[in-house]
Coordinates of C-alpha atoms and ligand atoms in Angstrom, one line a residue:
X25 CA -49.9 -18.6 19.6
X26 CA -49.3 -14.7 20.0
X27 CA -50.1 -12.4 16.5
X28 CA -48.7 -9.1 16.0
X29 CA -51.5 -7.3 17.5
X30 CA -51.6 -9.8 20.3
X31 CA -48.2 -9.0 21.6
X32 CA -47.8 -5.0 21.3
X33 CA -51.0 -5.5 23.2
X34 CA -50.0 -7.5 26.0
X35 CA -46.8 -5.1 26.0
X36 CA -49.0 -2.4 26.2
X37 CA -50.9 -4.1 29.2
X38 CA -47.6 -5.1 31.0
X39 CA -46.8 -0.9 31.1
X40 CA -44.7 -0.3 28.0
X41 CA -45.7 2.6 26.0
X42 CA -47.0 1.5 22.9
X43 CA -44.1 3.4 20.9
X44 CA -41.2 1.8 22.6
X45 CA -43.7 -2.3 22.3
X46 CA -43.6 -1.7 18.3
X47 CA -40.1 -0.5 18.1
X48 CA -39.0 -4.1 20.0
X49 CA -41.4 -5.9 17.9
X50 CA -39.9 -4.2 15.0
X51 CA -36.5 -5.3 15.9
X52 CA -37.5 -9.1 16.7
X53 CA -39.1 -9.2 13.7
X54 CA -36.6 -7.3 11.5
X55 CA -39.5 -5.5 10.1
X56 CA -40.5 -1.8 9.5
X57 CA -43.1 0.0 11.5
X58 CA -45.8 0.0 8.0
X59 CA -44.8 -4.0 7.6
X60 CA -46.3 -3.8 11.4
X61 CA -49.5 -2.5 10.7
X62 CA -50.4 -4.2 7.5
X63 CA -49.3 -7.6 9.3
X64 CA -51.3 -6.9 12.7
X65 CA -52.8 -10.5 12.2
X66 CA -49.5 -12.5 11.4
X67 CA -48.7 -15.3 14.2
X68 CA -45.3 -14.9 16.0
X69 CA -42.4 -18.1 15.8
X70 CA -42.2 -19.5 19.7
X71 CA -38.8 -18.1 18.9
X72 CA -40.2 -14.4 18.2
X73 CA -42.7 -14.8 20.9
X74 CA -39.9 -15.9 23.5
X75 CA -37.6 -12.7 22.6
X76 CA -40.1 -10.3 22.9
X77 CA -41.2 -11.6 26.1
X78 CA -38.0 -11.5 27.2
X79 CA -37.0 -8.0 25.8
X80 CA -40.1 -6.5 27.8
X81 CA -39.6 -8.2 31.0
X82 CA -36.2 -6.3 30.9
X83 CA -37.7 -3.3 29.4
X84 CA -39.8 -2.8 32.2
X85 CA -36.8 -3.1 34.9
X86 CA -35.3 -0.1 33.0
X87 CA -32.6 -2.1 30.1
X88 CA -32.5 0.9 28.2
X89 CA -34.1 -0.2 24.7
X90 CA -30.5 0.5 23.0
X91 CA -29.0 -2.1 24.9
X92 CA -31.9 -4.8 23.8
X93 CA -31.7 -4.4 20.4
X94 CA -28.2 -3.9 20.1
X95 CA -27.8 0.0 18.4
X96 CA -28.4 3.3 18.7
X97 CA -28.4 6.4 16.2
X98 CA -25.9 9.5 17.0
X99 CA -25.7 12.3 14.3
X100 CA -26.8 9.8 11.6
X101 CA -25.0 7.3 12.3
X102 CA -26.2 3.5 13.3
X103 CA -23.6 2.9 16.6
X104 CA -23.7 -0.6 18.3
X105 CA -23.8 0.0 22.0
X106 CA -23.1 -2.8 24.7
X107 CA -23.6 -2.7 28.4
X108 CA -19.8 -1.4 28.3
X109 CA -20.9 2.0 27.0
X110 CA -22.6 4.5 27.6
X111 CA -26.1 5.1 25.2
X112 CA -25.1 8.0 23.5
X113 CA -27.4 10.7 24.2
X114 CA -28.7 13.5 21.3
X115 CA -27.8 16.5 24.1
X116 CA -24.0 15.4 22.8
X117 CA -24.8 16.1 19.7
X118 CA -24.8 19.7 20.6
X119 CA -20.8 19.4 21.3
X120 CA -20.0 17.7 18.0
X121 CA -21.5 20.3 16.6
X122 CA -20.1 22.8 18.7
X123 CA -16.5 20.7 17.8
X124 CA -17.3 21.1 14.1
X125 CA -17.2 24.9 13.9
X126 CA -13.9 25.1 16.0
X127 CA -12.8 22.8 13.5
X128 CA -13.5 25.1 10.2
X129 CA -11.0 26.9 8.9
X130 CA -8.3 23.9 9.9
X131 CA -6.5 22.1 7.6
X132 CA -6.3 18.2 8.7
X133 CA -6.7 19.5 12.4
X134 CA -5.9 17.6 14.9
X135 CA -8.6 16.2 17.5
X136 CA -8.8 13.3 20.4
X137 CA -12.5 12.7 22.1
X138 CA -11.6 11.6 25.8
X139 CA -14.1 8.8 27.5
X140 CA -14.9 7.8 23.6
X141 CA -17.5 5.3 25.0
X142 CA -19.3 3.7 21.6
X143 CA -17.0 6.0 20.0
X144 CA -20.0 8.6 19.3
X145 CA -18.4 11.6 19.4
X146 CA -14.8 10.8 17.2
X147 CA -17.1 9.2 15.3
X148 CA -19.4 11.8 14.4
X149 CA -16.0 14.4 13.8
X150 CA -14.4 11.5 11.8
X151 CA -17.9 11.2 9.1
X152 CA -17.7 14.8 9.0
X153 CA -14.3 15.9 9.0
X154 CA -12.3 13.0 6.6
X155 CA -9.2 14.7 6.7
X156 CA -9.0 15.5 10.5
X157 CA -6.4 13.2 12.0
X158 CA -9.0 11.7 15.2
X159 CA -8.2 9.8 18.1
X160 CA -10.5 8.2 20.8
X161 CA -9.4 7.3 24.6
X162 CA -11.6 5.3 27.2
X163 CA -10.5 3.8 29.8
X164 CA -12.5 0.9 29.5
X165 CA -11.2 -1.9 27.3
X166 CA -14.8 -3.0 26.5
X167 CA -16.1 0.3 25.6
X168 CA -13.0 1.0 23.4
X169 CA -13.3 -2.7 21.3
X170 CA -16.8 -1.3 20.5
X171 CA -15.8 2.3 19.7
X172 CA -13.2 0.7 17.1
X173 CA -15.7 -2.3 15.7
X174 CA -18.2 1.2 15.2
X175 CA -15.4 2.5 13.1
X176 CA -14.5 0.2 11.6
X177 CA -18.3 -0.9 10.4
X178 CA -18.8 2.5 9.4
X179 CA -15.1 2.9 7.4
X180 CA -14.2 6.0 9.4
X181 CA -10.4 6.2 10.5
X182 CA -9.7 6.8 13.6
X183 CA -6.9 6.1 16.3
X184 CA -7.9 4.3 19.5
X185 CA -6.1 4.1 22.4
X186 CA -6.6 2.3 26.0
X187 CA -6.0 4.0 29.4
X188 CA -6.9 6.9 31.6
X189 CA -7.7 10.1 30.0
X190 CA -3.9 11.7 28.6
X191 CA -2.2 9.1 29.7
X192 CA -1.7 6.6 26.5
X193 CA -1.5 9.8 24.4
X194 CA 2.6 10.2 25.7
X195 CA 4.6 11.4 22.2
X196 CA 1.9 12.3 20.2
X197 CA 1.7 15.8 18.8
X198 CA -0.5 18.6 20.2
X199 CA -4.1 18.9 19.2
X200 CA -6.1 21.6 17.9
X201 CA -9.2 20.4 19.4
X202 CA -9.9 18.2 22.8
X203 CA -13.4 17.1 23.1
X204 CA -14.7 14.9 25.9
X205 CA -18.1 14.4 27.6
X206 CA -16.6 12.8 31.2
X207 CA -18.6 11.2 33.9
X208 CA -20.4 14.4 35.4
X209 CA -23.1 13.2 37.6
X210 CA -22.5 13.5 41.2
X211 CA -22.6 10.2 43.2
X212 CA -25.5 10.9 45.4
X213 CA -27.4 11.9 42.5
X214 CA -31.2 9.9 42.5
X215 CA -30.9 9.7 38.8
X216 CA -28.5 7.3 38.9
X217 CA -30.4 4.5 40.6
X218 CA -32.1 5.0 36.8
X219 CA -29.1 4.6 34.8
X220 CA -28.0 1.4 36.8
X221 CA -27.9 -0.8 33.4
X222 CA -24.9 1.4 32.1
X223 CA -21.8 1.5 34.0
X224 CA -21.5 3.4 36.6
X225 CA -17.6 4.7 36.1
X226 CA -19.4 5.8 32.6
X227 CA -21.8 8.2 34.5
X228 CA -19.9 9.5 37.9
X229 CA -16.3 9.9 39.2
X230 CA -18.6 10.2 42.7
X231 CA -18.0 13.0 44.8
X232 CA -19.7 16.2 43.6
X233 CA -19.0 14.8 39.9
X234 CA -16.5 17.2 39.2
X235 CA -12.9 15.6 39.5
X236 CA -12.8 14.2 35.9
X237 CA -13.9 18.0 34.4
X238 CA -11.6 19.5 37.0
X239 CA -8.4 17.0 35.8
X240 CA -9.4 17.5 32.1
X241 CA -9.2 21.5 32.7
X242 CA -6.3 20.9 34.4
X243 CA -4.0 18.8 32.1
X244 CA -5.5 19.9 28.7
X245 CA -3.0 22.9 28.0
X246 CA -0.3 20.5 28.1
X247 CA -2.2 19.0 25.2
X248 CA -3.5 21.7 23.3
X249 CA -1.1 23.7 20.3
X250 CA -1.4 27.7 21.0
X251 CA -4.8 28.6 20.1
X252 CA -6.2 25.1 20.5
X253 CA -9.7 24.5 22.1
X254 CA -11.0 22.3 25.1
X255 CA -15.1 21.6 24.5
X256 CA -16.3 19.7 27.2
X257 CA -19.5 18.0 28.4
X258 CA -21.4 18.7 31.9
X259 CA -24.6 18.5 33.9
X260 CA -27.1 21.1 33.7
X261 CA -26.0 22.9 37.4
X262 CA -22.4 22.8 36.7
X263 CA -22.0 25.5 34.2
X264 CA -20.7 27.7 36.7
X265 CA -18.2 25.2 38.1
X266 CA -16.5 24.6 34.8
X267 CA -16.6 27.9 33.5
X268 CA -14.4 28.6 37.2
X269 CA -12.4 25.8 36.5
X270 CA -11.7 26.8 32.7
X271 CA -10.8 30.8 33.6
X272 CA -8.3 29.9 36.7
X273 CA -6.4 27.3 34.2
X274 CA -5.9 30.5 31.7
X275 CA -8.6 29.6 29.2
X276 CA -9.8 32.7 27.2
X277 CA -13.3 32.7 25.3
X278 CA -14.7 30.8 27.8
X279 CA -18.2 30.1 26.4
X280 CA -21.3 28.1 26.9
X281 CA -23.5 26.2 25.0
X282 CA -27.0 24.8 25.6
X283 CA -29.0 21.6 24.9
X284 CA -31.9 20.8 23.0
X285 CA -34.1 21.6 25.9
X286 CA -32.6 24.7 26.5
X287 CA -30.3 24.1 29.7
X288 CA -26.5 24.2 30.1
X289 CA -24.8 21.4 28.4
X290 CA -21.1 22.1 27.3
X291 CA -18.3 24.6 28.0
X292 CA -15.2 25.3 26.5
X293 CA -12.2 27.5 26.3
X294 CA -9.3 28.4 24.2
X295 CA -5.9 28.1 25.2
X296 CA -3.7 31.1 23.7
X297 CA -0.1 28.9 24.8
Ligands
SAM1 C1 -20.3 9.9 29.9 S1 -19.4 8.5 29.1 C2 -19.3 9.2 27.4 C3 -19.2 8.2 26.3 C4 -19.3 8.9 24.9 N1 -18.3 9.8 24.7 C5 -20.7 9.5 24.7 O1 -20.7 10.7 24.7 O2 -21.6 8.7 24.5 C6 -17.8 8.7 29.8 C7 -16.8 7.7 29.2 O3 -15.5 8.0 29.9 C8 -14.8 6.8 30.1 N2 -13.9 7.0 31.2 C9 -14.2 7.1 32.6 N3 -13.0 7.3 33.2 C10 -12.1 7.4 32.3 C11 -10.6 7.7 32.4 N4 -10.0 7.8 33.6 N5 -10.0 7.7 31.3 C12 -10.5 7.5 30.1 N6 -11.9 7.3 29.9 C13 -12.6 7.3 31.0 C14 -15.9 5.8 30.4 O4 -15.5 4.5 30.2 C15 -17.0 6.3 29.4 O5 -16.9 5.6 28.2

């Protein structure tokens, strides 16, 4: 029978960094990292044993760790994430918070998040921003039931609806904020072979990965009140693309703002109506 110390060492071994062996044992075991250390001799159930085995073998073909154990943490909060969504990533953090200071000064402003995924992003703006009226989109009917159990495990309020991008918004008022983080990588891009445990229509719209930042540019001042703000979402080499595509639209302020390792990561506009 495996012990604690047996199996982050066989994990270890097998090519898993010793980090990412404890945090999986951690989650089997429904333990804390210190319960870990002082327990390096406890045996593991056949049960335990059988998980973790399994959880590494998958691990090691590239299951990002999110999707073993079921979670992941996006500006402090605990999101369940499913091989229908994309693993939020903390680089999108730097939109909500980009989202959060176009949102000061606004009384119960309206906002949707567009591709909501796990519902990270409406999510974030809901915790933070209680009296903003939020709606979340995706395409994906998977992805959205998981964006609304997310909200609905956390208590935030927010408005989901099914379809492609502006298309199940018809009637609804105009928003002082749109928000989205689209699929942006290209199709022939070698980091995709990568991703290939999170869907692919999450990740790319093909092509040179522009069309979904090109339509949202596009159809966004239909959807915007006069003075309203588009923040979107893009790959590191596309900066210049979308600040093109935002300026021939009519956007003003066109702006930029940069990840947490320092390359290009979101761009917005405002429209003046
Ligand atoms: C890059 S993921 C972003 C997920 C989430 N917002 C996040 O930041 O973690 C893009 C999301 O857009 C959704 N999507 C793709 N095409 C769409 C469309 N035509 N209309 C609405 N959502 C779409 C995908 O299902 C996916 O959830």
């Amino acid at each position: 029978m495996m012990n604690v110390s047996g199996a982050l060492r066989a994990a270890v071994a097998a090519g898993l960094p010793r980090a990412e062996a404890q945090y999986l044992l951690q989650a089997v075991l429904g333990c804390k990292r210190s319960w870990l250390i002082a327990h390096d001799t406890d045996p593991l159930t056949a049960g335990q044993q059988q998980r973790f085995q399994d959880w590494l073998a998958r691990r090691l073909d590239e299951v990002p760790l999110a999707y073993l154990v079921g979670d992941k943490e996006f500006f402090g909060l605990r999101l369940r994430v499913t091989p229908d969504t994309l693993v939020p990533r903390p680089d999108t953090e730097v939109l909500v918070h980009w989202a959060l200071e176009r949102l000061q000064g606004l009384t119960a402003p309206r906002v949707v998040d567009l591709g909501t995924g796990s519902g990270a992003i409406a999510l974030a703006l809901a915790s933070q921003r209680p009296d903003a009226v939020i709606h979340m989109v995706d395409a994906s009917p998977g992805a959205l039931a998981v964006a609304q159990d997310n909200a609905t495990r956390l208590g935030l309020a927010v408005q989901a609806h099914e379809g492609s991008w502006f298309e199940p918004l018809a009637g609804q008022a105009p928003f002082d904020l749109i928000v989205s983080n689209p699929p942006y990588v290209a199709g022939d891009d070698q980091h995709l072979q990568a991703l290939r445990h999170e869907p692919r229509s999450a990740l790319t719209p093909e092509g040179n990965g522009l069309a979904d930042l090109g339509h949202l540019t596009q159809q966004a001042p239909h959807w915007l009140r006069p003075g309203g703000w588009l923040l979107l979402e893009h790959g590191w080499d596309q900066a210049d693309a979308v600040a093109s595509l935002l300026r021939e639209r009519g956007f003003e302020e066109a702006s930029l703002r940069h990840d947490l390792g320092g390359q290009p990561r979101a761009s917005g506009g405002r429209w003046a109506g």
